[in-house]
Structure formats: structure tokens, C-alpha cells
Coordinates of C-alpha atoms in Angstrom, one line a residue:
M1 CA 3.2 1.5 -22.0
S2 CA 3.1 4.0 -23.8
S3 CA 2.5 7.4 -22.6
D4 CA -0.6 8.6 -24.9
K5 CA -2.2 5.4 -23.8
A6 CA -3.3 3.9 -20.7
P7 CA -2.6 0.1 -19.9
A8 CA -6.2 -1.8 -21.3
K9 CA -6.2 -4.7 -19.3
L10 CA -4.7 -5.5 -15.7
L11 CA -4.5 -7.9 -13.0
V12 CA -3.8 -6.4 -10.1
T13 CA -3.0 -8.6 -7.1
G14 CA -3.8 -7.8 -3.6
G15 CA -6.3 -5.5 -4.9
A16 CA -8.5 -6.3 -1.6
G17 CA -5.9 -5.4 0.4
F18 CA -5.6 -1.4 1.6
I19 CA -3.3 0.1 -1.2
G20 CA -4.7 -2.3 -3.9
A21 CA -8.5 -1.6 -3.3
N22 CA -7.8 2.1 -3.2
F23 CA -5.5 1.8 -6.7
V24 CA -8.2 0.1 -8.5
H25 CA -10.6 2.7 -7.2
Y26 CA -8.7 4.8 -8.6
W27 CA -7.9 3.3 -11.7
L28 CA -11.7 2.8 -12.7
A29 CA -12.8 6.2 -11.5
N30 CA -10.2 7.5 -14.6
Y31 CA -9.9 4.6 -17.2
P32 CA -13.5 3.4 -16.8
Q33 CA -12.8 2.1 -20.2
D34 CA -9.9 -0.4 -19.2
T35 CA -10.4 -4.3 -17.8
V36 CA -9.3 -4.7 -14.3
V37 CA -8.9 -8.0 -12.6
V38 CA -8.4 -8.5 -9.1
L39 CA -6.7 -11.6 -7.4
D40 CA -6.4 -12.1 -3.9
A41 CA -6.2 -14.6 -1.0
L42 CA -8.3 -12.8 1.0
T43 CA -6.5 -13.6 4.0
Y44 CA -6.7 -11.2 7.1
A45 CA -6.0 -8.3 5.3
G46 CA -7.7 -8.7 2.5
N47 CA -11.6 -7.9 2.5
R48 CA -14.1 -7.8 -0.3
A49 CA -16.3 -5.3 1.2
S50 CA -13.1 -3.2 0.3
L51 CA -14.0 -3.1 -3.3
S52 CA -17.9 -3.0 -2.7
L53 CA -17.8 0.4 -5.1
V54 CA -16.6 -1.1 -8.4
E55 CA -18.4 -4.3 -8.3
G56 CA -20.6 -2.9 -10.6
H57 CA -18.4 -2.4 -13.4
P58 CA -18.9 -4.5 -16.2
D59 CA -15.0 -4.3 -17.1
F60 CA -14.1 -5.9 -13.0
T61 CA -13.7 -9.2 -12.4
F62 CA -12.4 -10.7 -8.8
V63 CA -10.8 -13.6 -8.1
Q64 CA -10.3 -15.6 -5.2
G65 CA -6.6 -17.2 -5.3
D66 CA -3.2 -17.3 -4.4
I67 CA -0.4 -15.4 -6.7
C68 CA 2.0 -19.1 -6.1
D69 CA -0.3 -20.7 -7.8
T70 CA 0.8 -20.3 -11.0
D71 CA -1.2 -21.8 -13.5
L72 CA -4.0 -19.6 -12.3
V73 CA -2.3 -16.8 -12.6
E74 CA -1.1 -17.9 -16.3
Q75 CA -5.0 -18.8 -16.7
L76 CA -5.5 -15.4 -16.1
L77 CA -3.3 -13.6 -18.1
V78 CA -4.4 -16.1 -21.2
Q79 CA -8.4 -16.1 -20.4
H80 CA -8.5 -12.0 -20.1
K81 CA -5.9 -11.4 -22.2
L82 CA -4.1 -9.1 -19.7
D83 CA -1.3 -6.8 -20.4
T84 CA -0.1 -5.5 -17.8
I85 CA 0.1 -6.8 -13.4
V86 CA 0.2 -4.4 -11.2
H87 CA 1.4 -6.5 -8.1
F88 CA 0.6 -5.1 -3.9
A89 CA -0.3 -8.6 -2.8
A90 CA 1.9 -9.0 -0.1
E91 CA 2.6 -9.7 3.8
S92 CA 3.5 -6.3 4.9
H93 CA 3.1 -5.9 9.3
V94 CA 6.2 -6.0 10.6
D95 CA 4.9 -7.3 14.2
R96 CA 3.4 -10.1 12.3
S97 CA 7.0 -11.1 10.3
I98 CA 8.6 -11.1 13.2
T99 CA 6.4 -13.4 15.2
G100 CA 6.1 -15.6 11.7
P101 CA 8.2 -15.0 9.2
D102 CA 7.1 -18.1 7.0
A103 CA 4.0 -16.7 6.0
F104 CA 6.1 -13.5 4.2
I105 CA 8.5 -15.6 2.8
E106 CA 6.0 -17.8 0.7
T107 CA 3.9 -14.4 -0.3
N108 CA 6.6 -11.8 -0.5
I109 CA 9.1 -13.7 -2.1
I110 CA 8.0 -17.1 -3.9
G111 CA 4.4 -15.5 -4.9
T112 CA 6.4 -13.0 -6.8
Y113 CA 8.7 -15.6 -8.5
S114 CA 5.5 -17.6 -9.3
L115 CA 3.7 -14.0 -10.7
L116 CA 7.2 -13.6 -12.5
K117 CA 7.0 -17.4 -14.1
A118 CA 3.7 -16.7 -15.0
A119 CA 4.2 -13.6 -16.7
K120 CA 7.7 -14.6 -18.8
K121 CA 5.5 -18.1 -20.1
V122 CA 2.5 -15.8 -21.4
W123 CA 4.1 -12.4 -22.6
L124 CA 7.0 -13.9 -23.4
D125 CA 7.6 -17.7 -24.0
M126 CA 4.4 -18.5 -25.6
P127 CA 4.6 -16.0 -28.3
A128 CA 8.1 -17.1 -29.7
A129 CA 6.9 -20.8 -29.5
D130 CA 4.4 -19.8 -32.1
G131 CA 6.5 -17.6 -34.1
L132 CA 5.4 -14.2 -32.9
G133 CA 7.0 -11.2 -31.3
P134 CA 6.3 -10.8 -27.7
I135 CA 3.0 -9.2 -26.1
Q136 CA 3.7 -5.9 -25.4
H137 CA 3.4 -5.7 -21.6
R138 CA 4.6 -4.2 -18.1
F139 CA 5.0 -5.9 -14.9
H140 CA 5.1 -3.8 -12.1
H141 CA 6.0 -4.2 -8.5
V142 CA 4.8 -2.6 -5.8
S143 CA 7.5 -2.2 -2.8
T144 CA 8.6 -0.5 0.3
D145 CA 11.2 2.3 1.6
E146 CA 11.5 -0.2 3.9
V147 CA 14.3 -2.0 1.8
Y148 CA 16.5 0.5 2.0
G149 CA 17.1 0.0 6.2
T150 CA 16.9 3.5 8.9
L151 CA 18.3 6.7 8.6
E152 CA 19.8 9.0 11.4
P153 CA 18.3 12.4 12.2
N154 CA 20.1 14.1 9.8
D155 CA 20.3 11.8 7.3
P156 CA 19.7 12.7 3.6
P157 CA 16.4 10.8 2.6
F158 CA 16.4 7.4 0.5
S159 CA 16.7 7.8 -3.0
E160 CA 16.6 5.1 -5.8
T161 CA 20.5 4.7 -5.4
T162 CA 20.8 3.9 -1.7
A163 CA 21.9 0.6 -0.9
Y164 CA 19.4 -2.1 0.5
A165 CA 19.9 -2.8 3.8
P166 CA 16.6 -4.5 5.3
N167 CA 15.9 -4.9 8.9
S168 CA 12.9 -7.2 9.6
P169 CA 12.2 -10.1 8.1
Y170 CA 9.6 -8.1 6.3
S171 CA 11.4 -5.4 4.6
A172 CA 14.2 -8.7 3.7
S173 CA 11.3 -10.1 2.0
K174 CA 10.4 -7.7 -0.1
A175 CA 14.4 -6.3 -0.9
A176 CA 14.5 -10.2 -2.2
S177 CA 11.3 -10.1 -4.5
D178 CA 12.3 -6.5 -5.7
H179 CA 15.5 -8.4 -6.8
L180 CA 13.7 -10.9 -8.2
V181 CA 11.9 -8.7 -10.8
R182 CA 15.3 -7.0 -11.6
S183 CA 16.6 -10.0 -12.7
Y184 CA 13.3 -11.2 -14.7
H185 CA 14.4 -7.8 -16.3
H186 CA 17.8 -8.3 -16.8
T187 CA 18.1 -12.1 -17.8
Y188 CA 14.6 -12.3 -19.9
G189 CA 13.6 -9.2 -20.7
L190 CA 10.6 -8.9 -19.0
E191 CA 9.7 -5.5 -19.1
V192 CA 9.1 -4.1 -15.8
T193 CA 8.9 -1.3 -13.4
T194 CA 9.4 -0.5 -9.2
S195 CA 8.1 1.5 -7.4
N196 CA 9.3 1.8 -3.5
C197 CA 6.8 4.0 -1.6
S198 CA 6.4 5.4 2.1
N199 CA 3.9 4.9 4.9
N200 CA 0.7 5.1 3.2
Y201 CA -2.7 6.3 4.8
G202 CA -6.5 6.6 4.1
P203 CA -9.7 4.5 3.8
Y204 CA -9.6 0.8 3.8
H205 CA -6.9 0.1 6.1
F206 CA -6.6 -2.6 8.2
P207 CA -7.0 -1.4 11.6
E208 CA -3.8 -3.0 13.3
K209 CA -1.5 -0.1 11.4
L210 CA -0.6 3.1 13.6
I211 CA -3.5 5.7 12.1
P212 CA -6.5 3.2 11.8
L213 CA -5.4 1.4 14.9
I214 CA -5.6 4.5 17.2
I215 CA -8.6 5.8 15.5
T216 CA -10.5 2.9 16.3
N217 CA -9.3 2.1 20.1
I218 CA -10.2 5.8 20.5
L219 CA -14.2 4.9 19.6
R220 CA -13.9 1.6 21.5
N221 CA -12.2 3.6 24.6
K222 CA -8.8 1.2 24.7
P223 CA -5.5 1.8 25.1
L224 CA -3.2 3.8 22.5
P225 CA -0.2 2.0 22.1
V226 CA 3.3 3.5 21.3
Y227 CA 6.3 2.0 20.8
G228 CA 9.2 2.9 22.7
D229 CA 9.4 7.0 23.6
G230 CA 7.5 7.4 19.7
K231 CA 10.1 8.9 18.7
Q232 CA 10.5 7.1 15.5
V233 CA 10.0 9.3 12.3
R234 CA 8.3 7.8 9.3
D235 CA 7.3 9.9 5.9
W236 CA 3.4 9.3 5.7
L237 CA 1.7 9.2 1.9
Y238 CA -1.9 9.7 1.0
V239 CA -2.9 6.2 -0.5
E240 CA -4.5 7.8 -3.6
D241 CA -1.4 9.8 -4.0
H242 CA 0.6 6.6 -4.1
A243 CA -2.1 5.2 -6.8
R244 CA -1.3 8.2 -8.7
G245 CA 2.1 7.7 -8.5
I246 CA 2.0 4.1 -10.2
D247 CA -0.5 5.4 -12.9
L248 CA 2.5 7.7 -14.0
V249 CA 5.4 5.3 -13.6
L250 CA 2.8 2.8 -15.6
R251 CA 2.6 5.6 -18.7
E252 CA 5.9 7.2 -18.2
G253 CA 8.4 5.1 -17.1
K254 CA 11.4 3.4 -18.5
I255 CA 11.5 0.0 -18.0
G256 CA 13.8 -1.6 -15.9
E257 CA 13.9 1.5 -13.6
N258 CA 13.0 2.2 -9.8
Y259 CA 10.9 5.1 -8.9
N260 CA 10.5 6.6 -5.1
I261 CA 6.9 7.7 -4.5
G262 CA 7.3 9.6 -1.6
G263 CA 4.6 12.5 0.7
H264 CA 7.3 14.8 1.3
N265 CA 5.7 14.4 5.0
E266 CA 8.0 13.4 7.8
W267 CA 6.5 13.0 11.3
K268 CA 7.6 11.4 14.7
N269 CA 5.2 8.4 15.5
I270 CA 3.9 10.4 18.9
D271 CA 3.3 13.5 16.9
I272 CA 1.0 11.4 14.6
V273 CA -1.2 10.2 17.6
Y274 CA -1.5 13.3 19.1
L275 CA -2.6 14.5 16.1
V276 CA -5.5 12.2 15.4
C277 CA -6.1 12.7 19.4
K278 CA -6.7 16.3 18.5
L279 CA -9.1 15.8 15.5
M280 CA -10.7 13.1 17.2
D281 CA -11.8 15.4 19.8
E282 CA -12.4 18.6 17.6
A283 CA -14.8 15.9 15.7
F284 CA -17.2 14.6 18.7
A285 CA -16.8 18.5 19.9
R286 CA -18.6 19.6 16.7
N287 CA -21.3 16.6 16.1
D288 CA -23.0 15.8 19.2
E289 CA -24.1 12.3 17.4
L290 CA -21.1 10.7 17.0
A291 CA -21.2 10.3 20.9
K292 CA -24.3 8.5 20.5
I293 CA -23.2 6.4 17.3
Y294 CA -19.7 5.7 20.0
P295 CA -21.1 5.3 23.2
E296 CA -18.1 3.3 24.1
A297 CA -16.0 6.4 22.8
V298 CA -16.5 8.3 26.6
L299 CA -13.2 10.2 26.1
A300 CA -13.6 11.7 23.0
A301 CA -17.0 12.8 24.5
E302 CA -15.2 14.3 26.8
G303 CA -11.9 15.5 24.5
Q304 CA -9.7 13.6 26.4
C305 CA -9.1 11.2 23.9
A306 CA -4.7 11.5 24.2
S307 CA -5.5 10.1 27.8
L308 CA -5.9 6.5 25.9
I309 CA -1.5 6.9 25.4
E310 CA 0.3 4.0 26.3
F311 CA 4.1 3.8 26.0
V312 CA 5.1 -0.1 25.3
T313 CA 8.0 -1.8 25.3
D314 CA 9.8 -1.3 21.5
R315 CA 9.5 -4.2 19.2
P316 CA 12.9 -5.4 18.3
G317 CA 15.0 -4.1 15.5
H318 CA 12.4 -1.2 15.1
D319 CA 13.8 1.3 12.6
R320 CA 14.0 5.0 13.5
R321 CA 13.5 6.7 10.6
Y322 CA 12.7 6.5 7.0
A323 CA 12.0 9.1 4.4
I324 CA 11.9 9.2 0.6
D325 CA 13.4 11.8 -1.7
A326 CA 10.8 11.5 -4.8
A327 CA 12.9 13.6 -7.2
K328 CA 13.4 10.8 -9.9
S329 CA 9.9 11.2 -9.8
Q330 CA 9.0 14.3 -10.3
Q331 CA 11.2 14.9 -12.9
E332 CA 11.1 11.9 -15.2
L333 CA 7.4 11.6 -14.6
G334 CA 5.8 14.7 -13.2
Y335 CA 5.1 13.3 -10.0
K336 CA 3.3 15.4 -7.2
P337 CA 1.6 14.4 -4.1
E338 CA -1.9 16.4 -4.4
E339 CA -3.0 16.1 -0.9
S340 CA -1.8 17.8 1.9
F341 CA -1.3 15.8 5.2
E342 CA -3.9 18.4 7.0
T343 CA -6.1 17.3 4.3
G344 CA -5.5 13.7 4.0
I345 CA -5.2 13.0 7.5
R346 CA -9.2 14.5 8.4
K347 CA -10.3 13.0 5.3
T348 CA -9.3 9.6 6.9
V349 CA -10.2 10.0 10.2
N350 CA -13.7 11.1 8.8
W351 CA -13.8 7.9 6.9
Y352 CA -13.5 6.1 9.8
L353 CA -16.5 7.7 11.6
G354 CA -18.2 7.2 8.8
N355 CA -17.4 3.5 8.1
E356 CA -18.2 1.3 11.3
S357 CA -19.6 -1.4 9.4
W358 CA -16.7 -2.0 7.8
W359 CA -14.1 -1.6 10.4
R360 CA -15.8 -3.3 13.2
E361 CA -16.6 -6.4 11.4
L362 CA -12.9 -6.7 11.0
L363 CA -12.1 -6.2 14.3
G364 CA -15.5 -8.6 16.0

């Protein structure tokens, strides 16, 4: 896509998931003239309610379906004359990949392959058969920093040239999908880009992930489980800054390139947990109504959230540290996170406090 014109017609896979839904919100807020078609299977982590803010947009369409259904993907590309795929759809929870890796292989590898096949057919093969040139297009693949493996405390952050060394079935499946995307560019000429991001946080995050788990468990007065010693280090990125980074890759990125999108914001897991506890204590102290809205949150009302922390057995193969070097994205795209961690984490806590109906339905 050229730098002076945003992509006009997007297929967003996994658009009812956490990052996908936030991307759709961002895109239609910034490019309201564009067409966005969301394809989502609505598995446990996909939630149609996460898209309620854009349901009335005249050029927004939601389709419940599987990315492994190549015929369906081809049909959508042709019917809506789509020229861009932004591929979020993935199984992404490491714990689930350890206990049930089959779904990760199916969705992350076979699903990505299915999308690539459909894109190649509609954007390259069909026009060639009709004597036309390739349709101007972009296949953007959203990946993770976990494909790079783990870092020691003093190691430099991951760059785009870091060798892949995935350590879980999840990260291995994402690494495989990255390689498939690369191969379709170099073998067939499909116009692709890939971004590898650090841990996202923000609104609409499924409550099994660390930050929303801590918030919602506090509100239900449940233990706050921390793996091992809690000193695993992650780089945290506010989800809207991730969407902004993808926007820059689509408009300014070079075809065939990978771009790291990070938050320059490394935290130990245990420190994140203590910070969220502190913010929740402050919120309840500041607003007496919260104790009435959340009567289960008795320790929050007493300013004692941290007493819920419970250290549990570490998970197998738990990577010690992730960190992203986003210098390439800064230099080539002008990327820089706009949200500080202080403002982003407060926005996140406040969003969950104000959207009980959204997360409560997911937890039952």
C-alpha cells in the first residue's frame, strides 16, 4: 500500500478477539471511509460484543467463519473486492498450547496457510488467468515476540534479525506461520509484511491473561496466581499503540519485511501484579460506589488487594524474559508508542471497572 492512501478494503481475521477488535475500533475511527470485513470463528476468546461500538458502521461486516475454510475466504475477497488482509486470528494462550496443542497447529499453521492460498488465488492467479496484472494488495501477518525464544537478564532485546527459537507449542506454531508468510512472498510474489509485537494490554482482553485476570479476580475476591517466583520479564504495549504500529506498517512498510512493535516497557510479572493491586486499592478508596457495585471485592474495599497474591508452580518451559527492540520501526516508519504505561494501565483498570457486563459474561 502506498504511503499517501490508506488501504480501502480490509479483511480482519480474528477481529472479535482482543487485539483484532481494538484494531477494528482504531481503523474505523481513523479511516471511516474504508470497508472492514471481520472473519472470526467466535471460539472462547472471540466475543461479538467486543465489536458493538462499530456494528452500526455502514461499511462494517461481520462474518462468523473459520480461516481454515479457504473457499469462504476466497468468496469474501471476491465479493467485497478486498485488497488487504490483516491476520490476527490465532490461538494465543501458552498454557492452553501446553495442554492442547492440536488447536494451535490447526489455527495458527493450517489457518494461515489457508489464508495465503486464498490470497494467492484471488490476487495473483485469477487476474493472471484473465490476462490482467496482479491486484494491488497486502497480506499483513500479526505475530509475536515469543518466536524469538527467551532472553537472559543482560541480553539485548530481540531485533528483526534475532534467530527464531520458540519454546512452547504456541510460539512454535506462530514461528511456522511466519515462515509460511515469508515463503509466499519469496516464492509467489505475494505482497506481505509481518509484525512481531510484545505483550499487549488494554480493553477487551480475555480474562485468562495476566492483567485482566488480576483485575477480575480482585473484583471476585479470588486468589491472584503468580507463576514461580514471578520474576519473568515482559515488555508491555498498550493495544491501541499496537494498532497504530500496524497502520504504519501497512502505509509505510516495505514489502517482504518484518517489523518489531514494542512498548519499551519491561516489567517483572510480580511487579505488574503489585501495581494492579495498588491501582485497585486506590480506585476503591477514591470511589465509595465501587464497594456497592462489587460487593465480593471485600479486600479491595479494605485496601488489601495484595493479600490475594498466591505463588503457584511454574509452567513448563516458561520463558524468562522477552524484550523488543523497535529501532527499525522507529527509523523506517516513525513508530513510537503514544501511551505511557502509567496512563495505559490506569485506562485499562478503569475500563474493567466500568465494563462488568462484558467480562462477567465470559467468566460465567
